[in-house]
Coordinates of C-alpha atoms and ligand atoms in Angstrom, one line a residue:
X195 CA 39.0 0.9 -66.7
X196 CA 35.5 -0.9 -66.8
X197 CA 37.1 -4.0 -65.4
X198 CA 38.5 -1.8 -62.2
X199 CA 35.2 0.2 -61.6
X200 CA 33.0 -3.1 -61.3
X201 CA 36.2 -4.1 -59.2
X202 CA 35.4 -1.1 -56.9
X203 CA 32.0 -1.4 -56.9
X204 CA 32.0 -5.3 -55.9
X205 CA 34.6 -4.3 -53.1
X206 CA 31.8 -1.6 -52.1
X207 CA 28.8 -4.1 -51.8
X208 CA 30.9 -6.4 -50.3
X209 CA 32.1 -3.7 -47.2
X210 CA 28.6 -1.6 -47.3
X211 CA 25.9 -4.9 -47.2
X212 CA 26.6 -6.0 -43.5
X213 CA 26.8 -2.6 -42.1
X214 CA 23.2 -1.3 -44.3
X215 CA 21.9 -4.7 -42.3
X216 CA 22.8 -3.5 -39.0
X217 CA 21.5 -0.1 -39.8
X218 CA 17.9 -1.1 -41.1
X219 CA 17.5 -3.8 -38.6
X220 CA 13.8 -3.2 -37.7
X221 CA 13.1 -0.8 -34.9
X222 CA 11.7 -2.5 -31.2
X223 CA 8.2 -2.2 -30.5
X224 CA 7.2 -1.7 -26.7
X225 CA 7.0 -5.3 -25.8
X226 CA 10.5 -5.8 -27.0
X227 CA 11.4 -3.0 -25.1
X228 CA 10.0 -4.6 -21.8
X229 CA 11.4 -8.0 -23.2
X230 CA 15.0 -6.2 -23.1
X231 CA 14.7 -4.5 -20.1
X232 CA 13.3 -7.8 -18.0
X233 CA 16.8 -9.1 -19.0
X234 CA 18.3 -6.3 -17.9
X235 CA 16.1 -6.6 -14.5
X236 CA 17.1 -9.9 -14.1
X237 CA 20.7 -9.3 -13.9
X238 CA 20.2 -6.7 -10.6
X239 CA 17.0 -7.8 -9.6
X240 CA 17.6 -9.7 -6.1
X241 CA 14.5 -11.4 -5.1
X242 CA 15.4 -12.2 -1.6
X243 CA 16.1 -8.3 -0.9
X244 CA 12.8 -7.6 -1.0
X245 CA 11.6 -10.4 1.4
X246 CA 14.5 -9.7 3.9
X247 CA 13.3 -5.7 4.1
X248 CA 10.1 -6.9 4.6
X249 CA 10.5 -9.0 7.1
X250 CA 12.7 -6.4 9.0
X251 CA 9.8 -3.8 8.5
X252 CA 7.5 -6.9 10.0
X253 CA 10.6 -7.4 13.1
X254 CA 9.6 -3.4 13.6
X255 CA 6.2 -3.4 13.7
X256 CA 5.7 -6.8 15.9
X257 CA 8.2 -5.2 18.5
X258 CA 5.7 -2.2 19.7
X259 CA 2.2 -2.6 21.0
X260 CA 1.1 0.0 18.7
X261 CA 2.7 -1.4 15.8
X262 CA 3.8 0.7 13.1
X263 CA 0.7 3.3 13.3
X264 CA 2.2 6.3 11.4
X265 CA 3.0 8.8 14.2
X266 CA 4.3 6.3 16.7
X267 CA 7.4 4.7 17.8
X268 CA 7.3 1.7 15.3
X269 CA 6.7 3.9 12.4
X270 CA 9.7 6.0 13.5
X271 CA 11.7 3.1 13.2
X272 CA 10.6 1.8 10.0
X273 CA 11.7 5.4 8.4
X274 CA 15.3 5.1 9.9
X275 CA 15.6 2.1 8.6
X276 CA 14.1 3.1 4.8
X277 CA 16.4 6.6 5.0
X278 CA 19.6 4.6 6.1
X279 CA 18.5 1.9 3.1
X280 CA 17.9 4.6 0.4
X281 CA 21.6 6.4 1.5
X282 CA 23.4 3.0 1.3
X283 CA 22.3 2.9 -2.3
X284 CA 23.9 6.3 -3.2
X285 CA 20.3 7.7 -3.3
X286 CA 20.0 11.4 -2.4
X287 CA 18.0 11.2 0.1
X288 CA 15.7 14.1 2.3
X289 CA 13.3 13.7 5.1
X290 CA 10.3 15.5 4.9
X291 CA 8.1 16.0 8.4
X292 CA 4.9 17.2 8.8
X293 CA 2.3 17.5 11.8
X294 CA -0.5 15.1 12.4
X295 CA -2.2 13.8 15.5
X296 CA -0.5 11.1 16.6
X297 CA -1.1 8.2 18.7
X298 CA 0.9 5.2 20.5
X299 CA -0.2 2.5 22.7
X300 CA 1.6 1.9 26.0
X301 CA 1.0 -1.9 26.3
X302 CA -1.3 -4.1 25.1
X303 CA -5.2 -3.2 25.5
X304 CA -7.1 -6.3 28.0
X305 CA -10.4 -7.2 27.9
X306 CA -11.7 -9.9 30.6
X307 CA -14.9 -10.5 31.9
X308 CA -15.3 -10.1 35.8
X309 CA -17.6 -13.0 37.6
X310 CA -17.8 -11.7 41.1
X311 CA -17.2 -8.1 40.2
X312 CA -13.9 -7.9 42.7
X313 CA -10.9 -7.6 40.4
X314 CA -8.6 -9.3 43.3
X315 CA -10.1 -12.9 42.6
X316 CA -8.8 -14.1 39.2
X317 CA -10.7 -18.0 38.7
X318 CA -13.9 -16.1 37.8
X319 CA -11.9 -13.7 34.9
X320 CA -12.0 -15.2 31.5
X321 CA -9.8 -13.2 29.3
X322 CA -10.4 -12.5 25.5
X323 CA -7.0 -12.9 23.4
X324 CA -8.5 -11.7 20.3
X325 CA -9.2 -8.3 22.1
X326 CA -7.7 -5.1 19.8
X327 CA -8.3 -1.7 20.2
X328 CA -9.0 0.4 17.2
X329 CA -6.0 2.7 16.2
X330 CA -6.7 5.9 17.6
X331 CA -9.0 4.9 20.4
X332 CA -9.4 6.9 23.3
X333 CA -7.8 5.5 26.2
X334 CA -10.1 4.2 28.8
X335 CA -9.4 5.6 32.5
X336 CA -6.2 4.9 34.1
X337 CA -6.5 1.2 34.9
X338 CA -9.4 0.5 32.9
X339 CA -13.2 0.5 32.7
X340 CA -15.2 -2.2 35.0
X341 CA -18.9 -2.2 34.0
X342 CA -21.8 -4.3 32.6
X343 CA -21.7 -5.5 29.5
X344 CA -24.6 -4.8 26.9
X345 CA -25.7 -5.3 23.3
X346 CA -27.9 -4.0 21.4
X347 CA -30.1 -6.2 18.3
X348 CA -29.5 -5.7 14.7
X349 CA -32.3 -7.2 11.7
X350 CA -32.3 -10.7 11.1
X351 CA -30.6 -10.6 7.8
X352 CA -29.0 -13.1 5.5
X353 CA -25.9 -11.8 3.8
X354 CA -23.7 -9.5 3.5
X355 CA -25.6 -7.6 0.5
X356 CA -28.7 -7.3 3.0
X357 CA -27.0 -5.0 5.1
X358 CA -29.5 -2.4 6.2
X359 CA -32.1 -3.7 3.7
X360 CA -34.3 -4.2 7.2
X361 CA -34.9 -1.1 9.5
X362 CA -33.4 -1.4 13.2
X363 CA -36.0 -2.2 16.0
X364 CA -35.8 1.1 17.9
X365 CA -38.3 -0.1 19.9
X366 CA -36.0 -2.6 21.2
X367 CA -33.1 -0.3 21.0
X368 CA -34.8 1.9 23.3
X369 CA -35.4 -0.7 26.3
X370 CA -31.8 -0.9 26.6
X371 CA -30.0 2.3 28.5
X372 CA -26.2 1.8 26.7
X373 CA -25.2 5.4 29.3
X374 CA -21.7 3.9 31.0
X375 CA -21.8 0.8 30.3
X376 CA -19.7 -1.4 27.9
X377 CA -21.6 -1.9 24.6
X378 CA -21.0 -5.2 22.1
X379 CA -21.9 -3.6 18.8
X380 CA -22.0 -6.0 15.7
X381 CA -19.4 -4.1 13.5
X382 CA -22.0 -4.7 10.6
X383 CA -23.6 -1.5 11.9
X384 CA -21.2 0.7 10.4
X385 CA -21.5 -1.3 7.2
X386 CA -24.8 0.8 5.9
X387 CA -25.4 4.4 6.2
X388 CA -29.0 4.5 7.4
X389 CA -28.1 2.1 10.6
X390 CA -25.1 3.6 11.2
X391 CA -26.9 6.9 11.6
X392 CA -29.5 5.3 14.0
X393 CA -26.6 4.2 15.6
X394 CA -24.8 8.0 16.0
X395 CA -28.3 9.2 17.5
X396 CA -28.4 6.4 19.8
X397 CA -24.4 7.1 21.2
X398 CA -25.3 10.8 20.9
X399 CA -27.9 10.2 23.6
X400 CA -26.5 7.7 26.0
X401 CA -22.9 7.6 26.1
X402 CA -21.3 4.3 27.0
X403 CA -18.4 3.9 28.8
X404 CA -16.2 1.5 25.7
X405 CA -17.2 0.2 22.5
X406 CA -16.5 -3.4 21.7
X407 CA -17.3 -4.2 17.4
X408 CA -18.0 -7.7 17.0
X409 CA -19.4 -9.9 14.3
X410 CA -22.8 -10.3 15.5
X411 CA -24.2 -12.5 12.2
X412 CA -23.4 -15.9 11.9
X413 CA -22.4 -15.3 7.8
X414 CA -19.0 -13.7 9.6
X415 CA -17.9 -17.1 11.2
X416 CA -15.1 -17.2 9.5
X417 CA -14.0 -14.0 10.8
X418 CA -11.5 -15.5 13.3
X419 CA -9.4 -12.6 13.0
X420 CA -10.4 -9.2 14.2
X421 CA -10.5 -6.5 11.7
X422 CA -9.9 -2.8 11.5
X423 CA -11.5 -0.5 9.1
X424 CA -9.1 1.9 7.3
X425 CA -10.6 4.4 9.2
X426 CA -9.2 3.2 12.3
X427 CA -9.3 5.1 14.9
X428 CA -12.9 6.2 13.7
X429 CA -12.3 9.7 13.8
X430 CA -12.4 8.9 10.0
X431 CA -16.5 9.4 9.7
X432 CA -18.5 11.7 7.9
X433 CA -19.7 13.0 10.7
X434 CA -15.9 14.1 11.9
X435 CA -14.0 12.3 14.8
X436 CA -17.2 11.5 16.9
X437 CA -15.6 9.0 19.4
X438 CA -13.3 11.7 20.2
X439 CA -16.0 14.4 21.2
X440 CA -17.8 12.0 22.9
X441 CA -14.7 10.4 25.0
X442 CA -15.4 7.3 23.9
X443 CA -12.8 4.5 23.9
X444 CA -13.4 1.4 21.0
X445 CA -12.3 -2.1 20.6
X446 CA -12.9 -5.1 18.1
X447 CA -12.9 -9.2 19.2
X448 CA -13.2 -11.6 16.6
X449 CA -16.2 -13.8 15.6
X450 CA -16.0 -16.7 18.2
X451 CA -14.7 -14.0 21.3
X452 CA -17.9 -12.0 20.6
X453 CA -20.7 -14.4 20.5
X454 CA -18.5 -15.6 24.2
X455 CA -19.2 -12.0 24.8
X456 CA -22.8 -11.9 23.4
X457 CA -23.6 -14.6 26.2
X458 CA -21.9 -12.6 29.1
X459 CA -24.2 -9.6 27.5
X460 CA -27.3 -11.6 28.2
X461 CA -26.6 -12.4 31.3
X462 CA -25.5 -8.8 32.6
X463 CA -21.9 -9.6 33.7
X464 CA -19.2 -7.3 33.9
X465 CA -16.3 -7.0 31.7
X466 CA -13.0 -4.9 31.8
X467 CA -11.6 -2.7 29.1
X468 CA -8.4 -1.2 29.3
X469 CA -7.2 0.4 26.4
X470 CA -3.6 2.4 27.4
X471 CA -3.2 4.7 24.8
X472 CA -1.6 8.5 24.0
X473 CA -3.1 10.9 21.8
X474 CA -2.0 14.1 20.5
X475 CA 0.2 16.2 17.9
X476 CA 3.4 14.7 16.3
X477 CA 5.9 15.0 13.5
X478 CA 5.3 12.1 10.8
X479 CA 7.3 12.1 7.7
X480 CA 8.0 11.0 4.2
X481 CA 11.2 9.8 3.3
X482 CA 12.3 10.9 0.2
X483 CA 15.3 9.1 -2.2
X484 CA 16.3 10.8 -5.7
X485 CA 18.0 8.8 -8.1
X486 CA 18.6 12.3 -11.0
X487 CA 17.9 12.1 -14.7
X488 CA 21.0 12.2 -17.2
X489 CA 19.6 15.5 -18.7
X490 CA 19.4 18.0 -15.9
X491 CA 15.9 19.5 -15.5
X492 CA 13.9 17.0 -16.6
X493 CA 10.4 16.1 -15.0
X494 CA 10.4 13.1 -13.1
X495 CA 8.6 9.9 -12.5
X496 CA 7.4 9.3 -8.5
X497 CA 7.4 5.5 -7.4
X498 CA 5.7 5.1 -3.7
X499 CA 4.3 3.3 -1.1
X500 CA 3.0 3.9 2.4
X501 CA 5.2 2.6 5.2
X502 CA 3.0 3.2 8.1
X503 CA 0.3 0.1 9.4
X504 CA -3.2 -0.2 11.2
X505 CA -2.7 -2.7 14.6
X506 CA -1.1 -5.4 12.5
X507 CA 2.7 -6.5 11.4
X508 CA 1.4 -5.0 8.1
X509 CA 3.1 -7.7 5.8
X510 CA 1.1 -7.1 2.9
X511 CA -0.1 -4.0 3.6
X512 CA 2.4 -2.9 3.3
X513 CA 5.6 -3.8 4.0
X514 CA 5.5 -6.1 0.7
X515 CA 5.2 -2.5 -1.0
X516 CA 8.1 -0.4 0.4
X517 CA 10.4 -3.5 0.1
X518 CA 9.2 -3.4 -4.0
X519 CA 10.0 0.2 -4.0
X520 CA 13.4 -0.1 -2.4
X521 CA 14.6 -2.7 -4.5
X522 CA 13.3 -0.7 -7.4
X523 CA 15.5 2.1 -6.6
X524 CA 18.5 -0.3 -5.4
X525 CA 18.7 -2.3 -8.5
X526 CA 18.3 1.3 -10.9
X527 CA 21.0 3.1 -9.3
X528 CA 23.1 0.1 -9.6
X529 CA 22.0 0.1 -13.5
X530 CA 22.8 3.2 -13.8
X531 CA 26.1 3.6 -11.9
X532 CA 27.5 0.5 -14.3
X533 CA 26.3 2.5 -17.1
X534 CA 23.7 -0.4 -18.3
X535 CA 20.7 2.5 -18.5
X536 CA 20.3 6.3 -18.8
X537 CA 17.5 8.0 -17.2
X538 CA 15.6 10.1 -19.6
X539 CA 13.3 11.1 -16.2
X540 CA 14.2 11.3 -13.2
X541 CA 13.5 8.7 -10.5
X542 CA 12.2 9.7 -6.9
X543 CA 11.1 7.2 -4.8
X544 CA 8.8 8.2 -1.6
X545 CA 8.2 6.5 1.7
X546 CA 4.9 7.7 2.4
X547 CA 3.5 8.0 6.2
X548 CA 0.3 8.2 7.3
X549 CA -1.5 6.2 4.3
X550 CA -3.8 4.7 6.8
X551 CA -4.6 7.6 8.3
X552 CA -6.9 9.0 5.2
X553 CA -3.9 9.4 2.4
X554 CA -2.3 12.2 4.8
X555 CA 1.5 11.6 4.0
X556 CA 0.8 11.5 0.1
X557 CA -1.7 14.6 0.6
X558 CA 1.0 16.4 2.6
X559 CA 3.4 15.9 -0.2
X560 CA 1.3 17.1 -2.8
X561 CA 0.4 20.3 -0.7
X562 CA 4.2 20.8 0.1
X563 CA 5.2 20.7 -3.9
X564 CA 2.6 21.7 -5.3
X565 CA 4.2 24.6 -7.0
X566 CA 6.1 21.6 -9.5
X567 CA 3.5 19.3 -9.7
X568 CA 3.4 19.9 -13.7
X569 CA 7.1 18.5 -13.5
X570 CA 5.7 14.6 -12.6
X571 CA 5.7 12.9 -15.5
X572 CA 3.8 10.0 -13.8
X573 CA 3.1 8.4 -10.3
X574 CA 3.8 4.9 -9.6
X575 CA 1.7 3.6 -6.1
X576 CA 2.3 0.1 -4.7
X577 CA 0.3 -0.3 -1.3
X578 CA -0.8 -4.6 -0.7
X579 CA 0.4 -6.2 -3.7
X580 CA 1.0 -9.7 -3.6
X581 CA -2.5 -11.6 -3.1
X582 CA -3.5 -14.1 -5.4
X583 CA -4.8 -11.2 -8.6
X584 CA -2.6 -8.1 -9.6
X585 CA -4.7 -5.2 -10.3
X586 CA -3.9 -1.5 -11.4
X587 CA -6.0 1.3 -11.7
X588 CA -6.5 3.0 -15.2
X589 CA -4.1 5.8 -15.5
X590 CA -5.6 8.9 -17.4
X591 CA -2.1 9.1 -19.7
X592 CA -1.5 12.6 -20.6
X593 CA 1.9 12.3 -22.2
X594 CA 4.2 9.8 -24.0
X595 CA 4.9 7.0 -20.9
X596 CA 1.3 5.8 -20.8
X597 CA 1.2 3.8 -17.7
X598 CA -1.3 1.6 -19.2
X599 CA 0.8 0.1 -21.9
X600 CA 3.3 -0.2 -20.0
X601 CA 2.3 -1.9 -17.3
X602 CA 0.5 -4.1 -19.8
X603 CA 3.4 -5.2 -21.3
X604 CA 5.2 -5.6 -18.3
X605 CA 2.4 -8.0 -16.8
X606 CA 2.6 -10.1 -20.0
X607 CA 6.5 -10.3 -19.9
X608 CA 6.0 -11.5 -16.2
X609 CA 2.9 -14.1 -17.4
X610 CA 0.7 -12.4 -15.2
X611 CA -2.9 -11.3 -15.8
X612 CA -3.3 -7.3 -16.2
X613 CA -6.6 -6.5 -14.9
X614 CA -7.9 -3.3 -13.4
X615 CA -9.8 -1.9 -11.1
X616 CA -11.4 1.2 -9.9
X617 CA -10.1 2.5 -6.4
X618 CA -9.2 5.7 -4.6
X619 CA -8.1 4.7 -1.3
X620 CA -4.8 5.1 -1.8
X621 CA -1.8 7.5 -2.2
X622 CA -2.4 7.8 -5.9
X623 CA -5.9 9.7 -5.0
X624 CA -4.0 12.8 -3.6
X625 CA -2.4 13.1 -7.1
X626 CA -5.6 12.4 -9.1
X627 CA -7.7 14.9 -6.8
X628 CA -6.0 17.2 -4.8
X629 CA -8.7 19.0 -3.0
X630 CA -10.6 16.5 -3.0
X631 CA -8.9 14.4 -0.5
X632 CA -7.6 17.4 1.3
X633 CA -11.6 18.1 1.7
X634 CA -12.1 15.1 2.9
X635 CA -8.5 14.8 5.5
X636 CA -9.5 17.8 7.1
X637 CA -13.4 17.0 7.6
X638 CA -12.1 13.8 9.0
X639 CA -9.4 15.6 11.3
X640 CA -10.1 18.9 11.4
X641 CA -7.4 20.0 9.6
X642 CA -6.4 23.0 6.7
X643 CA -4.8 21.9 4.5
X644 CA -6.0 24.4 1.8
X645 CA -5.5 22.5 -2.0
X646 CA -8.6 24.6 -3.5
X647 CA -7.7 25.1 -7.2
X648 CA -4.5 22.8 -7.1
X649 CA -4.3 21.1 -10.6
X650 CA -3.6 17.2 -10.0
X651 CA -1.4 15.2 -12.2
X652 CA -1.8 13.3 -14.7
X653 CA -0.5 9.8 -15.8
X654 CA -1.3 8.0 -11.8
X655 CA -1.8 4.6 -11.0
X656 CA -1.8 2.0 -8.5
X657 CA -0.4 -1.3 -8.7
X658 CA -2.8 -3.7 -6.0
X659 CA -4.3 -7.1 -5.4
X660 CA -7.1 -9.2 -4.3
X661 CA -8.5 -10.6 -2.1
X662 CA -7.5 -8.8 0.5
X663 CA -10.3 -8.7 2.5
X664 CA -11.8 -10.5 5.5
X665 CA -15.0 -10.8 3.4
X666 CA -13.0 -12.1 0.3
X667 CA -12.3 -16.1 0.6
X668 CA -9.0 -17.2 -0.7
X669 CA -8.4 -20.9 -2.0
X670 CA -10.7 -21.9 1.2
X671 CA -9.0 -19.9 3.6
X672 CA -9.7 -16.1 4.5
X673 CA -7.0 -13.4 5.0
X674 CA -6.9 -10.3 4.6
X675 CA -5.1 -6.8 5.2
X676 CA -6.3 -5.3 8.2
X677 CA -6.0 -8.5 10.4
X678 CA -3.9 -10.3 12.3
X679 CA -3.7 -12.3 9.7
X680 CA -1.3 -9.7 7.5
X681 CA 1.8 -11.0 8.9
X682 CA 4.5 -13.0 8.0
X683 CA 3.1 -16.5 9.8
X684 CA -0.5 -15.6 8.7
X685 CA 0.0 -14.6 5.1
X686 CA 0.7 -17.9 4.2
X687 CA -2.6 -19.2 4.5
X688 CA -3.7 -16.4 2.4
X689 CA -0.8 -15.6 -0.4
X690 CA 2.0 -17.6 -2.4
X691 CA 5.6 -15.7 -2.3
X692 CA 5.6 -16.3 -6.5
X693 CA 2.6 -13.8 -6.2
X694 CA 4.4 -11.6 -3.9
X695 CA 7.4 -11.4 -6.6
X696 CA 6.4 -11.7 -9.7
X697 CA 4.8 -8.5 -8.7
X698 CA 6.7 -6.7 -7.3
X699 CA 9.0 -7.5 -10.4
X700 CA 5.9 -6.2 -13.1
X701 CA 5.8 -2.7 -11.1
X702 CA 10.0 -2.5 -11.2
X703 CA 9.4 -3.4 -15.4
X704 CA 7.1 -0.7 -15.3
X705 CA 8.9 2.0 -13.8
X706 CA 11.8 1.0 -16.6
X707 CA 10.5 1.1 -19.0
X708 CA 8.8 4.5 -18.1
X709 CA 12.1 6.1 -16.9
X710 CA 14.7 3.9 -18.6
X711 CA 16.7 4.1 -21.7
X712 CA 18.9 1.3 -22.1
X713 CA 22.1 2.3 -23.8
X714 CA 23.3 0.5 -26.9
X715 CA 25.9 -2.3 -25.9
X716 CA 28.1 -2.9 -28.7
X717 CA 27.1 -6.2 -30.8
X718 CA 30.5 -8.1 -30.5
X719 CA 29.1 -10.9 -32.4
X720 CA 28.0 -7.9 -35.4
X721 CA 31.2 -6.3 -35.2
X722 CA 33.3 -10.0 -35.9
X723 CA 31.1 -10.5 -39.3
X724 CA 31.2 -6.8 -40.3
X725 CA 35.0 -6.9 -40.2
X726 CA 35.7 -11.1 -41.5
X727 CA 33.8 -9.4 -44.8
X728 CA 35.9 -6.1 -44.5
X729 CA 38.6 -8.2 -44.9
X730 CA 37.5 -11.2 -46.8
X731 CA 36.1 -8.0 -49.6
X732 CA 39.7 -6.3 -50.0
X733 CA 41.3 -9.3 -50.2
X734 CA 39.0 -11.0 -52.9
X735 CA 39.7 -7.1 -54.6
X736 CA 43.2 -7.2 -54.5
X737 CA 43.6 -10.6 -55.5
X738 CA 41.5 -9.7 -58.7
X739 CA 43.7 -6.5 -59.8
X740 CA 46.8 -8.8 -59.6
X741 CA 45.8 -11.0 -62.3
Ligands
LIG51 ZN1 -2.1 0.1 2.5

């Protein structure tokens, strides 16, 4: 009897040892867990989707003269082609419209200057290529404005950082009478409170007839490029859409155009402005793709980015972003439909319109679900990734998916450096701060959207990169979002396409690892050893009763 027991209990080690292994094998820590699920990425990711949707977003916005301004044709077009993507993936898919002014140009704005002041004679027009008009300028009158061109002085200065550290000579402002003619202003104005205010007062008083910004200090040289504030249109001032109620239309030239100009200003010739543009009230909309969770009624995670553009192809900023998202949602839904991943959260993916325009697509979404804000369990924003540094803003966690670690560890999986930064101009801020940027949207454009007392969500953060900037230098060159430089033959001076996907792929790992459970695939290799000693253990028992 002894004999058979220690029999039994040898064949019982023998079968229970490899399966106790497997079951105490140690648990994974989260940057195992992003380790996995890179794998997993790797297998769906498809690198080359990305860059193809961008560039067809790019195709859109280079085809119209207003580009893809959120509210025109262009941006119309880019959220046809987003809806029929996010259907062709099996997404569920909703548009959601709202109203905003709106604003298209109807051909490309001209500025030349005028010798002999007769508009029939062409050899004394010199025309200025570099010539934009600000998104949502006024038009000028129905075949343009013909007037004399005039400047007005700023401080002799040194830098950037000394912007308004020396008063403005009113004195000299004063001897100039700016009322209908065409006024080169160095943009450098609007760069410091205290002149730009001098500046109001001055407009407020004598009205000219167009605006052209320039660079008027030799330290912006290497602004070859024209550049438009986020503000645009420059209704987006403290002060409330001011070239509006004053009726006047505004432009930018780039550095070498507007010392040309500066010359023509001293010499009191004429120029021509003709701006061609539409303003009023139109339908803008989010575009909205729902991938469920496996549980029903489970809060969900929001991954965005904003589709719409200043006057530029946008390629960073931020084609590079939707293209990220999209593939995102393309390459889940194809996880999850081969039954690779389940989703404890839900996914929703957002097309946001309007970013440019002060955060109004994101804000717009917020006020329209604000009712079930409590069910986001985090917000993922992508707007002009793909510079030379990843950054992400520090997400106030609130739950169990911190954002932080996670995008931590996904950064390190990717070899990239995690750094972060403090920034609200995005669509993340509309989360964060609800009435805040609803307070500020509807100072900007007289608007109500009413958010008072609207509790923002927690867990937020926005995945960006630097430089980005026309006053950033990049390996020698400068760049920048905002310029003509953000498109696909500029941004090559100015970004590397590894940049552009390695991170795109760390905010993809992120918003796995936040959403993602990755189902247990049985071990085949395990499952051979487990039952050779199975076998190999009742034999060896067997053979040792027999004798
Ligand atoms: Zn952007």
């Amino acid at each position: 009897m002894v004999r058979e027991r220690s029999l039994a209990i040898l064949v019982i080690i023998a079968v229970m040892l490899p399966s106790l292994s497997i079951v105490c094998l140690p648990g994974a820590s989260a940057q195992d867990d992003a380790a996995d699920l890179a794998d997993l990425m790797s297998e769906h990711w498809n690198a080359q989707n990305v860059l193809d949707i961008a560039d067809r977003l790019c195709q859109i916005s280079a085809a119209h003269p207003s580009f893809r301004v959120s509210g025109s044709e262009g941006a119309d077009e880019a959220a046809d082609l987003i809806w029929s993507e996010m259907v062709s993936y099996g997404l569920n898919v909703t548009n959601e419209p709202f109203l905003h002014s709106s604003w298209t140009l109807q051909e490309p704005p001209v500025l030349f200057s005028e010798g002999d002041g007769d508009l029939n004679t062409s050899q004394d027009q010199v025309h200025f290529l570099s010539f934009q008009a600000e998104p949502y300028s006024l038009p000028t009158p129905s075949g343009g404005v013909l007037s004399e061109l005039v400047s007005l002085p700023l401080p002799e200065i040194a830098s950037p950082s000394n912007v308004g550290g020396r008063p403005i000579d009113q004195g000299a402002w004063d001897e100039v009478n700016i009322t209908g003619k065409v006024l080169l202003m160095g943009k450098e104005v609007r760069w410091n409170s205290i002149w730009d205010q001098v500046f109001k007062l001055k407009l407020n008083k004598e009205r000219p007839s167009a605006i052209l910004f320039h660079y008027h200090y030799s330290w912006m040289d290497h602004a070859e490029h024209y550049s438009q504030s986020s503000s645009g249109g420059l209704p987006l001032m403290v002060t409330g859409p001011m070239f509006w109620d004053i009726g006047i239309p505004v432009g930018s030239v780039n550095y070498s155009e507007g010392m040309a100009l500066a010359d023509l200003a001293d010499q009191g010739l004429q120029v021509l402005v003709n701006i061609n543009s539409t303003l009023g009230s139109g339908v803008h909309r989010n575009i909205v793709g729902d991938i469920p969770s496996s549980e029903p009624d489970q809060p969900y995670i929001l991954v965005g980015a904003h589709y719409d553009t200043v006057l530029t192809e946008g390629y960073l900023d931020n084609s590079f972003g939707v293209a990220t998202v999209l593939e995102i949602a393309r390459s889940v839904q194809e996880m999850v439909s081969s039954s690779k991943i389940e989703l404890r959260y839900g996914l929703r993916f957002v097309a946001f319109a309007c970013e440019e325009l002060g955060m109004a697509g994101s804000l717009n979404y917020v006020f329209k679900h604000q009712a079930e804000l409590g069910m986001i369990k985090a917000v993922i924003i992508v707007d002009s990734i793909g510079s030379a540094e990843m950054l992400m803003t520090n997400a106030d966690p609130g739950n169990d998916r911190d954002l932080n670690d996670l995008a931590a560890a996904s950064a390190e999986e990717m070899g990239i450096n995690c750094s972060y930064s403090v920034t609200y101009s995005s669509d993340h801020a509309p989360f964060i701060d609800p009435e805040g940027t609803a307070f500020n949207l509807n100072r900007y454009w007289r608007m109500t959207l009413e958010l008072r007392s609207v509790q923002g969500v927690k867990n937020v953060m926005l995945f960006h990169s630097t430089p980005l900037t026309v006053t950033e230098q990049f390996g020698g060159n400068y760049g920048g979002i905002h310029t003509v430089q953000d498109s696909r033959s500029g941004v090559t001076e100015w970004t590397h396409a590894e940049d552009l996907d390695a991170q795109s792929q760390v905010v993809a790992l992120t918003v796995l690892q936040a959403a993602a459970i990755e189902l247990d695939v049985p071990d085949n290799t395990w499952m051979y050893v487990v039952a050779a000693f199975v076998v190999a253990s009742l034999m060896l028992a067997v053979m040792v009763l027999r004798h």
